[in-house]
PDB file of C-alpha atoms in Angstrom:
ATOM      1  CA  MET B  10      54.584 -27.598  55.996  1.00 37.00           C
ATOM      2  CA  SER B  11      56.652 -30.823  56.939  1.00 43.00           C
ATOM      3  CA  ASN B  12      58.682 -31.917  60.343  1.00 40.00           C
ATOM      4  CA  ILE B  13      61.131 -34.281  59.035  1.00 42.00           C
ATOM      5  CA  GLN B  14      64.483 -34.826  60.722  1.00 43.00           C
ATOM      6  CA  ASP B  15      66.730 -32.084  61.932  1.00 50.00           C
ATOM      7  CA  LYS B  16      68.336 -29.711  59.264  1.00 52.00           C
ATOM      8  CA  SER B  17      71.708 -30.384  61.037  1.00 62.00           C
ATOM      9  CA  GLU B  18      71.741 -34.202  60.252  1.00 72.00           C
ATOM     10  CA  SER B  19      70.939 -33.104  56.923  1.00 86.00           C
ATOM     11  CA  VAL B  20      67.961 -34.153  54.519  1.00 92.00           C
ATOM     12  CA  ILE B  21      67.147 -37.652  53.191  1.00 95.00           C
ATOM     13  CA  PHE B  22      71.029 -38.268  52.067  1.00 96.00           C
ATOM     14  CA  PRO B  23      73.639 -38.312  53.862  1.00 95.00           C
ATOM     15  CA  LYS B  24      75.208 -34.825  55.643  1.00 95.00           C
ATOM     16  CA  GLY B  25      78.818 -36.191  54.719  1.00 94.00           C
ATOM     17  CA  VAL B  26      81.923 -35.011  55.857  1.00 94.00           C
ATOM     18  CA  LYS B  27      83.545 -31.748  56.934  1.00 95.00           C
ATOM     19  CA  VAL B  28      84.613 -29.128  53.404  1.00 94.00           C
ATOM     20  CA  SER B  29      88.464 -28.655  54.542  1.00 89.00           C
ATOM     21  CA  ASN B  30      88.640 -26.542  51.647  1.00 85.00           C
ATOM     22  CA  ASP B  31      89.532 -22.321  51.736  1.00 91.00           C
ATOM     23  CA  TYR B  32      86.838 -21.587  49.875  1.00 97.00           C
ATOM     24  CA  PHE B  33      84.225 -22.093  52.656  1.00 97.00           C
ATOM     25  CA  ILE B  34      83.420 -19.922  55.573  1.00 97.00           C
ATOM     26  CA  GLY B  35      81.473 -21.574  58.540  1.00 97.00           C
ATOM     27  CA  ALA B  36      81.222 -25.497  58.677  1.00 96.00           C
ATOM     28  CA  ALA B  37      79.325 -27.332  55.406  1.00 97.00           C
ATOM     29  CA  PHE B  38      79.443 -30.795  54.810  1.00 96.00           C
ATOM     30  CA  LEU B  39      79.755 -32.527  51.517  1.00 96.00           C
ATOM     31  CA  GLU B  40      78.389 -36.322  50.338  1.00 96.00           C
ATOM     32  CA  MET B  41      79.423 -37.193  46.375  1.00 97.00           C
ATOM     33  CA  LEU B  42      76.117 -38.863  45.924  1.00 98.00           C
ATOM     34  CA  VAL B  43      77.594 -39.568  42.271  1.00 98.00           C
ATOM     35  CA  PRO B  44      81.061 -39.356  40.661  1.00 98.00           C
ATOM     36  CA  HIS B  45      82.728 -37.673  38.419  1.00 97.00           C
ATOM     37  CA  ASP B  46      82.365 -39.945  35.509  1.00 96.00           C
ATOM     38  CA  ASN B  47      82.767 -40.260  31.450  1.00 95.00           C
ATOM     39  CA  ILE B  48      79.690 -41.701  31.849  1.00 96.00           C
ATOM     40  CA  PHE B  49      76.883 -39.564  33.301  1.00 97.00           C
ATOM     41  CA  ASN B  50      78.968 -36.055  32.611  1.00 96.00           C
ATOM     42  CA  CYS B  51      77.159 -35.335  35.907  1.00 98.00           C
ATOM     43  CA  PRO B  52      78.507 -35.277  39.720  1.00 98.00           C
ATOM     44  CA  ILE B  53      76.292 -34.782  42.554  1.00 98.00           C
ATOM     45  CA  VAL B  54      76.418 -33.817  45.734  1.00 98.00           C
ATOM     46  CA  ASN B  55      74.737 -33.189  49.481  1.00 98.00           C
ATOM     47  CA  VAL B  56      75.378 -30.236  50.713  1.00 98.00           C
ATOM     48  CA  THR B  57      74.532 -29.289  54.230  1.00 97.00           C
ATOM     49  CA  PHE B  58      75.563 -26.167  56.066  1.00 97.00           C
ATOM     50  CA  GLU B  59      75.640 -24.693  59.513  1.00 96.00           C
ATOM     51  CA  PRO B  60      73.744 -21.617  60.357  1.00 96.00           C
ATOM     52  CA  ARG B  61      75.781 -18.732  58.501  1.00 97.00           C
ATOM     53  CA  ALA B  62      78.114 -20.847  56.801  1.00 97.00           C
ATOM     54  CA  ARG B  63      78.442 -19.541  52.296  1.00 98.00           C
ATOM     55  CA  ASN B  64      81.008 -20.395  49.758  1.00 98.00           C
ATOM     56  CA  ASN B  65      82.870 -18.273  48.100  1.00 98.00           C
ATOM     57  CA  TRP B  66      81.481 -16.294  45.163  1.00 98.00           C
ATOM     58  CA  HIS B  67      82.328 -18.974  42.545  1.00 98.00           C
ATOM     59  CA  LYS B  68      81.419 -19.537  38.632  1.00 98.00           C
ATOM     60  CA  HIS B  69      80.517 -23.044  36.682  1.00 98.00           C
ATOM     61  CA  PRO B  70      81.770 -23.294  33.045  1.00 98.00           C
ATOM     62  CA  GLY B  71      78.669 -25.779  32.892  1.00 98.00           C
ATOM     63  CA  GLY B  72      76.390 -24.221  34.545  1.00 98.00           C
ATOM     64  CA  GLN B  73      74.775 -25.984  38.372  1.00 98.00           C
ATOM     65  CA  ILE B  74      71.114 -26.742  39.660  1.00 98.00           C
ATOM     66  CA  LEU B  75      70.379 -26.820  43.158  1.00 98.00           C
ATOM     67  CA  LEU B  76      67.628 -28.951  44.599  1.00 98.00           C
ATOM     68  CA  VAL B  77      66.806 -27.430  47.885  1.00 98.00           C
ATOM     69  CA  THR B  78      65.347 -30.141  50.313  1.00 97.00           C
ATOM     70  CA  GLY B  79      65.370 -28.328  54.139  1.00 96.00           C
ATOM     71  CA  GLY B  80      66.333 -25.884  56.147  1.00 96.00           C
ATOM     72  CA  LYS B  81      66.624 -22.357  54.779  1.00 97.00           C
ATOM     73  CA  GLY B  82      69.682 -20.547  52.414  1.00 98.00           C
ATOM     74  CA  TYR B  83      70.159 -17.899  50.851  1.00 98.00           C
ATOM     75  CA  TYR B  84      71.378 -17.228  46.482  1.00 98.00           C
ATOM     76  CA  GLN B  85      72.910 -14.375  44.962  1.00 98.00           C
ATOM     77  CA  GLU B  86      73.884 -13.699  41.652  1.00 98.00           C
ATOM     78  CA  GLU B  87      76.130 -10.934  41.232  1.00 97.00           C
ATOM     79  CA  GLY B  88      74.566  -7.597  40.776  1.00 96.00           C
ATOM     80  CA  LYS B  89      71.219  -8.792  41.948  1.00 97.00           C
ATOM     81  CA  HIS B  90      69.397  -9.341  45.486  1.00 97.00           C
ATOM     82  CA  VAL B  91      69.527 -12.422  47.700  1.00 98.00           C
ATOM     83  CA  GLN B  92      66.669 -14.740  47.205  1.00 98.00           C
ATOM     84  CA  GLU B  93      65.269 -16.724  50.288  1.00 98.00           C
ATOM     85  CA  LEU B  94      65.801 -20.828  49.936  1.00 98.00           C
ATOM     86  CA  HIS B  95      63.221 -23.121  50.870  1.00 97.00           C
ATOM     87  CA  GLU B  96      62.438 -26.624  50.828  1.00 96.00           C
ATOM     88  CA  GLY B  97      61.261 -27.931  47.131  1.00 96.00           C
ATOM     89  CA  ASP B  98      62.765 -24.529  45.534  1.00 98.00           C
ATOM     90  CA  VAL B  99      65.015 -25.115  42.250  1.00 98.00           C
ATOM     91  CA  VAL B 100      67.976 -22.803  41.564  1.00 98.00           C
ATOM     92  CA  LYS B 101      69.516 -22.802  37.845  1.00 98.00           C
ATOM     93  CA  ILE B 102      72.506 -21.536  37.623  1.00 98.00           C
ATOM     94  CA  LEU B 103      73.972 -20.528  34.170  1.00 98.00           C
ATOM     95  CA  PRO B 104      77.191 -20.814  32.832  1.00 98.00           C
ATOM     96  CA  ASP B 105      79.946 -18.470  33.881  1.00 98.00           C
ATOM     97  CA  ALA B 106      77.141 -17.282  36.108  1.00 98.00           C
ATOM     98  CA  LYS B 107      79.182 -15.585  39.548  1.00 98.00           C
ATOM     99  CA  HIS B 108      77.061 -16.865  42.227  1.00 98.00           C
ATOM    100  CA  TRP B 109      77.066 -17.866  46.149  1.00 98.00           C
ATOM    101  CA  HIS B 110      75.172 -19.772  47.975  1.00 98.00           C
ATOM    102  CA  GLY B 111      74.919 -21.037  51.686  1.00 98.00           C
ATOM    103  CA  ALA B 112      72.655 -20.553  54.528  1.00 98.00           C
ATOM    104  CA  THR B 113      70.506 -17.997  56.921  1.00 97.00           C
ATOM    105  CA  PRO B 114      72.150 -16.936  59.954  1.00 97.00           C
ATOM    106  CA  ASP B 115      69.198 -18.529  62.175  1.00 95.00           C
ATOM    107  CA  SER B 116      69.275 -22.138  60.329  1.00 96.00           C
ATOM    108  CA  TRP B 117      71.417 -24.911  58.761  1.00 96.00           C
ATOM    109  CA  PHE B 118      70.971 -25.313  55.331  1.00 97.00           C
ATOM    110  CA  THR B 119      70.543 -28.264  52.656  1.00 97.00           C
ATOM    111  CA  HIS B 120      70.849 -28.469  48.777  1.00 98.00           C
ATOM    112  CA  ILE B 121      71.540 -31.042  46.536  1.00 98.00           C
ATOM    113  CA  ALA B 122      73.828 -29.751  43.761  1.00 98.00           C
ATOM    114  CA  ILE B 123      74.187 -31.193  40.117  1.00 98.00           C
ATOM    115  CA  ASN B 124      76.777 -29.827  37.918  1.00 98.00           C
ATOM    116  CA  THR B 125      75.778 -29.121  34.454  1.00 98.00           C
ATOM    117  CA  ASN B 126      78.297 -29.711  31.226  1.00 97.00           C
ATOM    118  CA  VAL B 127      80.744 -30.356  33.389  1.00 96.00           C
ATOM    119  CA  GLN B 128      82.820 -31.092  30.079  1.00 94.00           C
ATOM    120  CA  ALA B 129      82.804 -27.549  30.007  1.00 96.00           C
ATOM    121  CA  GLY B 130      85.339 -26.932  32.979  1.00 96.00           C
ATOM    122  CA  ALA B 131      86.512 -27.122  36.439  1.00 95.00           C
ATOM    123  CA  VAL B 132      84.184 -24.707  39.097  1.00 96.00           C
ATOM    124  CA  GLU B 133      86.238 -21.160  39.442  1.00 98.00           C
ATOM    125  CA  TRP B 134      86.663 -20.314  43.197  1.00 98.00           C
ATOM    126  CA  LEU B 135      86.366 -16.200  43.864  1.00 98.00           C
ATOM    127  CA  GLU B 136      87.161 -13.639  46.708  1.00 98.00           C
ATOM    128  CA  PRO B 137      84.649 -14.694  49.867  1.00 98.00           C
ATOM    129  CA  VAL B 138      81.459 -13.035  51.026  1.00 98.00           C
ATOM    130  CA  THR B 139      82.948 -11.346  54.235  1.00 97.00           C
ATOM    131  CA  ASP B 140      81.065 -11.110  56.991  1.00 97.00           C
ATOM    132  CA  GLU B 141      79.818  -7.319  56.525  1.00 97.00           C
ATOM    133  CA  GLU B 142      78.620  -8.678  53.088  1.00 96.00           C
ATOM    134  CA  TYR B 143      77.000 -11.098  54.573  1.00 98.00           C
ATOM    135  CA  ASN B 144      75.484  -9.235  57.334  1.00 97.00           C
ATOM    136  CA  ASN B 145      74.174  -6.237  54.854  1.00 96.00           C
ATOM    137  CA  LEU B 146      72.256  -8.617  52.406  1.00 96.00           C
ATOM    138  CA  LYS B 147      69.473  -6.800  50.591  1.00 90.00           C
TER     139      LYS B 147
ATOM    140  CA  MET X  15      63.920 -43.224  60.162  1.00 37.00           C
ATOM    141  CA  SER X  16      61.988 -39.773  59.880  1.00 43.00           C
ATOM    142  CA  ASN X  17      58.432 -39.031  59.600  1.00 40.00           C
ATOM    143  CA  ILE X  18      57.962 -36.829  56.111  1.00 42.00           C
ATOM    144  CA  GLN X  19      54.689 -36.625  55.224  1.00 44.00           C
ATOM    145  CA  ASP X  20      52.586 -38.747  53.618  1.00 50.00           C
ATOM    146  CA  LYS X  21      53.695 -40.555  50.037  1.00 53.00           C
ATOM    147  CA  SER X  22      50.886 -40.325  48.471  1.00 61.00           C
ATOM    148  CA  GLU X  23      51.279 -36.445  48.145  1.00 73.00           C
ATOM    149  CA  SER X  24      55.211 -36.858  47.085  1.00 86.00           C
ATOM    150  CA  VAL X  25      58.016 -35.548  49.050  1.00 92.00           C
ATOM    151  CA  ILE X  26      59.670 -33.032  49.321  1.00 95.00           C
ATOM    152  CA  PHE X  27      59.378 -31.457  45.940  1.00 96.00           C
ATOM    153  CA  PRO X  28      54.893 -31.207  44.134  1.00 95.00           C
ATOM    154  CA  LYS X  29      53.632 -34.251  43.492  1.00 95.00           C
ATOM    155  CA  GLY X  30      52.362 -33.258  39.689  1.00 94.00           C
ATOM    156  CA  VAL X  31      50.744 -34.269  36.757  1.00 94.00           C
ATOM    157  CA  LYS X  32      49.069 -37.693  36.295  1.00 95.00           C
ATOM    158  CA  VAL X  33      51.075 -39.255  33.451  1.00 94.00           C
ATOM    159  CA  SER X  34      48.294 -39.889  30.493  1.00 89.00           C
ATOM    160  CA  ASN X  35      51.389 -41.676  28.704  1.00 85.00           C
ATOM    161  CA  ASP X  36      51.053 -45.760  27.310  1.00 91.00           C
ATOM    162  CA  TYR X  37      54.569 -46.751  29.468  1.00 97.00           C
ATOM    163  CA  PHE X  38      53.234 -46.871  32.410  1.00 97.00           C
ATOM    164  CA  ILE X  39      51.009 -49.168  34.401  1.00 97.00           C
ATOM    165  CA  GLY X  40      48.845 -48.296  37.298  1.00 97.00           C
ATOM    166  CA  ALA X  41      48.932 -44.513  38.549  1.00 96.00           C
ATOM    167  CA  ALA X  42      52.353 -42.014  38.515  1.00 97.00           C
ATOM    168  CA  PHE X  43      52.810 -38.340  38.804  1.00 96.00           C
ATOM    169  CA  LEU X  44      55.617 -36.247  37.445  1.00 96.00           C
ATOM    170  CA  GLU X  45      56.296 -32.650  38.097  1.00 96.00           C
ATOM    171  CA  MET X  46      59.431 -30.799  35.920  1.00 97.00           C
ATOM    172  CA  LEU X  47      61.574 -29.788  38.174  1.00 98.00           C
ATOM    173  CA  VAL X  48      64.235 -28.497  35.421  1.00 98.00           C
ATOM    174  CA  PRO X  49      62.861 -29.026  31.341  1.00 98.00           C
ATOM    175  CA  HIS X  50      64.791 -29.942  28.679  1.00 97.00           C
ATOM    176  CA  ASP X  51      66.642 -27.465  27.151  1.00 96.00           C
ATOM    177  CA  ASN X  52      70.169 -26.528  25.399  1.00 95.00           C
ATOM    178  CA  ILE X  53      71.704 -24.931  28.144  1.00 96.00           C
ATOM    179  CA  PHE X  54      71.731 -27.044  31.413  1.00 97.00           C
ATOM    180  CA  ASN X  55      71.075 -30.378  29.040  1.00 96.00           C
ATOM    181  CA  CYS X  56      69.772 -31.748  32.015  1.00 98.00           C
ATOM    182  CA  PRO X  57      66.107 -32.419  32.577  1.00 98.00           C
ATOM    183  CA  ILE X  58      64.847 -33.397  35.521  1.00 98.00           C
ATOM    184  CA  VAL X  59      61.661 -34.497  36.864  1.00 98.00           C
ATOM    185  CA  ASN X  60      60.113 -34.889  40.415  1.00 98.00           C
ATOM    186  CA  VAL X  61      57.969 -38.765  40.052  1.00 98.00           C
ATOM    187  CA  THR X  62      55.698 -40.320  42.364  1.00 97.00           C
ATOM    188  CA  PHE X  63      53.907 -43.623  41.984  1.00 97.00           C
ATOM    189  CA  GLU X  64      51.335 -45.568  43.771  1.00 96.00           C
ATOM    190  CA  PRO X  65      51.402 -48.823  44.780  1.00 96.00           C
ATOM    191  CA  ARG X  66      51.716 -51.501  41.894  1.00 97.00           C
ATOM    192  CA  ALA X  67      52.656 -48.578  39.373  1.00 97.00           C
ATOM    193  CA  ARG X  68      55.606 -48.880  37.469  1.00 98.00           C
ATOM    194  CA  ASN X  69      56.915 -47.809  33.587  1.00 98.00           C
ATOM    195  CA  ASN X  70      57.481 -49.899  30.720  1.00 98.00           C
ATOM    196  CA  TRP X  71      60.863 -51.497  29.852  1.00 98.00           C
ATOM    197  CA  HIS X  72      63.257 -49.119  28.534  1.00 98.00           C
ATOM    198  CA  LYS X  73      66.843 -47.588  27.547  1.00 98.00           C
ATOM    199  CA  HIS X  74      67.603 -43.718  27.931  1.00 98.00           C
ATOM    200  CA  PRO X  75      70.679 -43.542  25.157  1.00 98.00           C
ATOM    201  CA  GLY X  76      72.305 -40.828  27.377  1.00 98.00           C
ATOM    202  CA  GLY X  77      71.471 -42.546  31.191  1.00 98.00           C
ATOM    203  CA  GLN X  78      69.742 -41.507  34.103  1.00 98.00           C
ATOM    204  CA  ILE X  79      70.742 -41.402  37.593  1.00 98.00           C
ATOM    205  CA  LEU X  80      67.581 -41.993  40.207  1.00 98.00           C
ATOM    206  CA  LEU X  81      67.907 -40.455  44.164  1.00 98.00           C
ATOM    207  CA  VAL X  82      64.677 -42.194  45.510  1.00 98.00           C
ATOM    208  CA  THR X  83      62.941 -39.596  48.621  1.00 97.00           C
ATOM    209  CA  GLY X  84      60.375 -41.442  50.262  1.00 96.00           C
ATOM    210  CA  GLY X  85      58.318 -44.648  50.284  1.00 96.00           C
ATOM    211  CA  LYS X  86      59.688 -47.914  48.934  1.00 97.00           C
ATOM    212  CA  GLY X  87      60.038 -49.526  45.151  1.00 98.00           C
ATOM    213  CA  TYR X  88      61.866 -51.699  42.573  1.00 98.00           C
ATOM    214  CA  TYR X  89      64.540 -51.328  40.387  1.00 98.00           C
ATOM    215  CA  GLN X  90      65.928 -54.040  37.718  1.00 98.00           C
ATOM    216  CA  GLU X  91      67.631 -54.335  34.938  1.00 98.00           C
ATOM    217  CA  GLU X  92      67.463 -57.254  32.632  1.00 97.00           C
ATOM    218  CA  GLY X  93      68.578 -60.530  33.750  1.00 96.00           C
ATOM    219  CA  LYS X  94      69.387 -58.954  36.916  1.00 97.00           C
ATOM    220  CA  HIS X  95      66.684 -59.244  40.371  1.00 97.00           C
ATOM    221  CA  VAL X  96      64.584 -56.863  41.726  1.00 98.00           C
ATOM    222  CA  GLN X  97      66.198 -54.106  43.637  1.00 98.00           C
ATOM    223  CA  GLU X  98      64.254 -52.918  46.477  1.00 98.00           C
ATOM    224  CA  LEU X  99      64.704 -48.971  47.238  1.00 98.00           C
ATOM    225  CA  HIS X 100      64.440 -46.804  50.038  1.00 97.00           C
ATOM    226  CA  GLU X 101      64.807 -43.202  51.106  1.00 96.00           C
ATOM    227  CA  GLY X 102      68.159 -41.816  50.194  1.00 96.00           C
ATOM    228  CA  ASP X 103      69.371 -44.205  47.679  1.00 98.00           C
ATOM    229  CA  VAL X 104      70.854 -43.407  44.434  1.00 98.00           C
ATOM    230  CA  VAL X 105      70.423 -46.135  41.376  1.00 98.00           C
ATOM    231  CA  LYS X 106      73.188 -44.710  38.525  1.00 98.00           C
ATOM    232  CA  ILE X 107      71.655 -46.592  35.067  1.00 98.00           C
ATOM    233  CA  LEU X 108      74.124 -46.706  32.408  1.00 98.00           C
ATOM    234  CA  PRO X 109      73.312 -45.677  29.069  1.00 98.00           C
ATOM    235  CA  ASP X 110      70.968 -48.225  27.598  1.00 98.00           C
ATOM    236  CA  ALA X 111      70.636 -50.392  29.878  1.00 98.00           C
ATOM    237  CA  LYS X 112      67.350 -51.984  29.917  1.00 98.00           C
ATOM    238  CA  HIS X 113      64.941 -51.226  33.385  1.00 98.00           C
ATOM    239  CA  TRP X 114      61.821 -50.373  34.771  1.00 98.00           C
ATOM    240  CA  HIS X 115      61.047 -49.131  38.182  1.00 98.00           C
ATOM    241  CA  GLY X 116      58.187 -48.489  40.253  1.00 98.00           C
ATOM    242  CA  ALA X 117      56.007 -49.145  43.870  1.00 98.00           C
ATOM    243  CA  THR X 118      56.270 -52.151  45.882  1.00 97.00           C
ATOM    244  CA  PRO X 119      52.544 -53.275  46.043  1.00 97.00           C
ATOM    245  CA  ASP X 120      52.078 -52.044  49.819  1.00 95.00           C
ATOM    246  CA  SER X 121      54.012 -48.145  49.532  1.00 95.00           C
ATOM    247  CA  TRP X 122      54.376 -45.285  47.810  1.00 96.00           C
ATOM    248  CA  PHE X 123      57.673 -44.010  45.923  1.00 97.00           C
ATOM    249  CA  THR X 124      59.175 -40.811  45.009  1.00 97.00           C
ATOM    250  CA  HIS X 125      62.240 -40.872  43.150  1.00 98.00           C
ATOM    251  CA  ILE X 126      63.575 -37.390  41.459  1.00 98.00           C
ATOM    252  CA  ALA X 127      65.040 -37.887  37.913  1.00 98.00           C
ATOM    253  CA  ILE X 128      67.903 -37.038  36.215  1.00 98.00           C
ATOM    254  CA  ASN X 129      68.324 -37.397  32.758  1.00 98.00           C
ATOM    255  CA  THR X 130      72.084 -37.432  31.606  1.00 98.00           C
ATOM    256  CA  ASN X 131      73.479 -36.676  28.594  1.00 97.00           C
ATOM    257  CA  VAL X 132      70.851 -35.795  26.821  1.00 96.00           C
ATOM    258  CA  GLN X 133      72.416 -35.204  23.441  1.00 94.00           C
ATOM    259  CA  ALA X 134      72.237 -38.970  22.959  1.00 96.00           C
ATOM    260  CA  GLY X 135      68.973 -38.886  22.342  1.00 96.00           C
ATOM    261  CA  ALA X 136      65.191 -39.880  23.993  1.00 95.00           C
ATOM    262  CA  VAL X 137      64.484 -42.642  25.862  1.00 96.00           C
ATOM    263  CA  GLU X 138      62.882 -45.261  24.145  1.00 98.00           C
ATOM    264  CA  TRP X 139      60.083 -46.870  25.194  1.00 98.00           C
ATOM    265  CA  LEU X 140      59.749 -51.235  25.201  1.00 98.00           C
ATOM    266  CA  GLU X 141      57.074 -53.799  26.121  1.00 98.00           C
ATOM    267  CA  PRO X 142      55.457 -53.426  29.840  1.00 98.00           C
ATOM    268  CA  VAL X 143      55.863 -55.590  33.312  1.00 98.00           C
ATOM    269  CA  THR X 144      53.049 -57.465  32.718  1.00 97.00           C
ATOM    270  CA  ASP X 145      50.864 -58.563  36.127  1.00 97.00           C
ATOM    271  CA  GLU X 146      52.620 -62.206  36.117  1.00 97.00           C
ATOM    272  CA  GLU X 147      56.272 -60.819  36.171  1.00 96.00           C
ATOM    273  CA  TYR X 148      55.091 -57.823  38.618  1.00 98.00           C
ATOM    274  CA  ASN X 149      53.874 -60.773  40.903  1.00 97.00           C
ATOM    275  CA  ASN X 150      56.310 -63.388  40.553  1.00 96.00           C
ATOM    276  CA  LEU X 151      59.252 -60.645  40.619  1.00 96.00           C
ATOM    277  CA  LYS X 152      63.077 -62.038  41.802  1.00 90.00           C
TER     278      LYS X 152
END
């Protein structure tokens, strides 16, 4: 549909720096667009995943909204089928819904993550999405 | 830098419907990406302005964040110089800051508007940005 810049360099917003925590498998990159503060209460991050990269299962006590800007990704909530995501998709992640997101095997993936109601508390990181799970998504 | 789709058809997210209220001059288009609710408390709108289109001066009691996805626009706060906006720019509008935004004379302009702390109250619309003001921006 569009012929925007190469997804490995992110889309519109900067690619940022490689994630260095233990809650991701594969390489992902974060650029803080709006930092956490007590004025807006709405930290916003541009996230870019290399093919197959994904975050661990996790929960946001206040919820999160994803705006997909490019590439091809996955979103899955516990007990539900995986959803394939594309440019222009919007994902509303309810408070405390256990979920993960990341890139498909054949594409980079970029989304803006908007953290809502952050007064409710910080993200709770859980177990990784193993290669066995990732290779057998339903 | 990028060669994304024609700005008159918006960028990544749908162009939506023409604004039909009295708080804009020129044609602007809105697509609600996330509606107002009591779960996320974070309505998100994709806004596309035709060249010269702009909204009236206004204030957000809870603040607003703009993520610029394409075209060329203006942002001005009361008593300050106008700022020219481009793809990838982020604007943090403090609660109750009197301001307006819109397209430059020679370009369409698209941004995502993220409304923060909406529990604080609804937008307060004020006087229009007259042609005389718009033609003599500093």
